[in-house]
Amino acid sequence: LVVVDNLHKTYSMGDVDVHALQGVSFSVERGEFLSIMGASGSGKSTLMNIIGCLDVPTGGRYFLDGRDVSRLKADQLADIRKYTIGFVFQGFNLLPRMSALENVELPMVYNGFSSTERKERAMEALKVVGLEDRALHQPHQLSGGQQQRVAIARALANQAPLILADEPTGNLDTHTSEEVMNLFCMLNREKGRTIIMVTHEPDLARYGRRVVTFRDGLLIHDEKVMSG
Amino acid sequence: LVVVDNLHKTYSMGDVDVHALQGVSFSVERGEFLSIMGASGSGKSTLMNIIGCLDVPTGGRYFLDGRDVSRLKADQLADIRKYTIGFVFQGFNLLPRMSALENVELPMVYNGFSSTERKERAMEALKVVGLEDRALHQPHQLSGGQQQRVAIARALANQAPLILADEPTGNLDTHTSEEVMNLFCMLNREKGRTIIMVTHEPDLARYGRRVVTFRDGLLIHDEKVMSG
Ligand SMILES: Nc1ncnc2c1ncn2[C@@H]1O[C@H](COP(=O)(O)OP(=O)(O)OP(=O)(O)O)[C@@H](O)[C@H]1O
Ligand SMILES: Nc1ncnc2c1ncn2[C@@H]1O[C@H](COP(=O)(O)OP(=O)(O)OP(=O)(O)O)[C@@H](O)[C@H]1O
Ligand SMILES: [Mg+2]
Ligand SMILES: [Mg+2]
């Protein structure tokens, strides 16, 4: 489903270049559950933004479902972001003037769901993350972990086959983090959704079936998780 | 240094009331290192905002250094926030149009440091958190963990006697998190700074000497950490 080939990403800051990705290659099959780990600043979010069609590499290629993403036009990329990918952002990226419910409904607006269906699926997703009684709160009226859970609910509610979760549990207590991991496992095993998740916690990384590790913009390790 | 007495905080949302704090009482001595744990939404950030003089309780009282904070005027509260308290926010709260260096210098502008001293202390703080080569980046040019470390550096650089850290390691890998904890220990033991830290991770909570636990707006547990 996802193939990255020798990806490079360099940011130019005047006379200094920051090499965020220095030649990353790997592939992810449909139905996989992959965890990505690595030190702060090692390039994980940069990679996720490229896979999520939110950013373009400086070099190398990215194929999504066999199509070379760098060859696609802006409206085709927008379609991919709307229909194919559900993104849980590291900074949540909720719209501040909308309620939790409206934030969760937003991706479904594009997907042809009726207004009734959107509201039902959004309330269901909020219930799954334990926030049905916060549906009408705006982001500033929610705790940090609650905002993170709304971002997770938003990625769940539309039916995107690929879920990209960038540090989905950084603001959650241990118990809630495990619930989120079990939820991802269920989506992966029962609903066949492909999941790529960035996490800093080795225990949570092992809910997936494969763990890759980044350092300084390069993949340095790739191992299958022995299910135990 | 910090005494809270039967603190209540209620948010009114039309016909529904959210009781974020339901009668919280405890005290923190000068020189203590206290960790606060509890589930997402249990009231930790709400308490931190009151202790940090950023919010007012609906009921109960808060004494800082013996003074009833609810009796103070706006400019006295502003002075406390500038000189007495260093705050690491859960959402980092960096100013987007300023560089990392300028963000770290900002609290020192009020404290009578000369422009040369501010720059030196800010670069030193950035070096301590491993970001001296990111000094000129703006927040959007930094990774999530790097933004969090800039927020930590900002609380370090000015010499506030009370440090309030709301989830300072949520976006940091294990190794960097431990470095931050060791840094807090050093500030506490060698420089005598009082530290109140919210964390979700039991291992990190034990770097402090006392752990209190919240549930549903109430303190349910308070234990000394046996140093080991
Ligand atoms: N401005 C507000 N209006 C209404 N409710 C609010 C507001 N701010 C916070 N709340 C509610 O108060 C409760 C406590 O929030 P708080 O941010 O203190 O939780 P927390 O313990 O810091 O959680 P987390 O671990 O997720 O950061 C939450 O249930 C939240 O929905
Ligand atoms: N717009 C930008 N301009 C310049 N440098 C950038 C920009 N965005 C990111 N960087 C740099 O690229 C590197 C990789 O950033 P990235 O956000 O991918 O890290 P990360 O692995 O997600 O880290 P974290 O675990 O802290 O979230 C960092 O060193 C960062 O400073
Ligand atoms: Mg990141
Ligand atoms: Mg909080």
Short mmCIF file of C-alpha atoms and ligand atoms in Angstrom, two decimals, chain A residues 45 90 166, chain B residues 144, ligand 3:
data_model
loop_
_atom_site.label_atom_id
_atom_site.label_comp_id
_atom_site.label_asym_id
_atom_site.label_seq_id
_atom_site.Cartn_x
_atom_site.Cartn_y
_atom_site.Cartn_z
CA SER A 45 6.83 13.51 11.65
CA GLN A 90 1.14 15.19 16.85
CA ASP A 166 1.74 10.61 15.03
CA GLY B 144 7.14 18.28 18.51
MG MG C 3 7.27 14.48 15.63
#
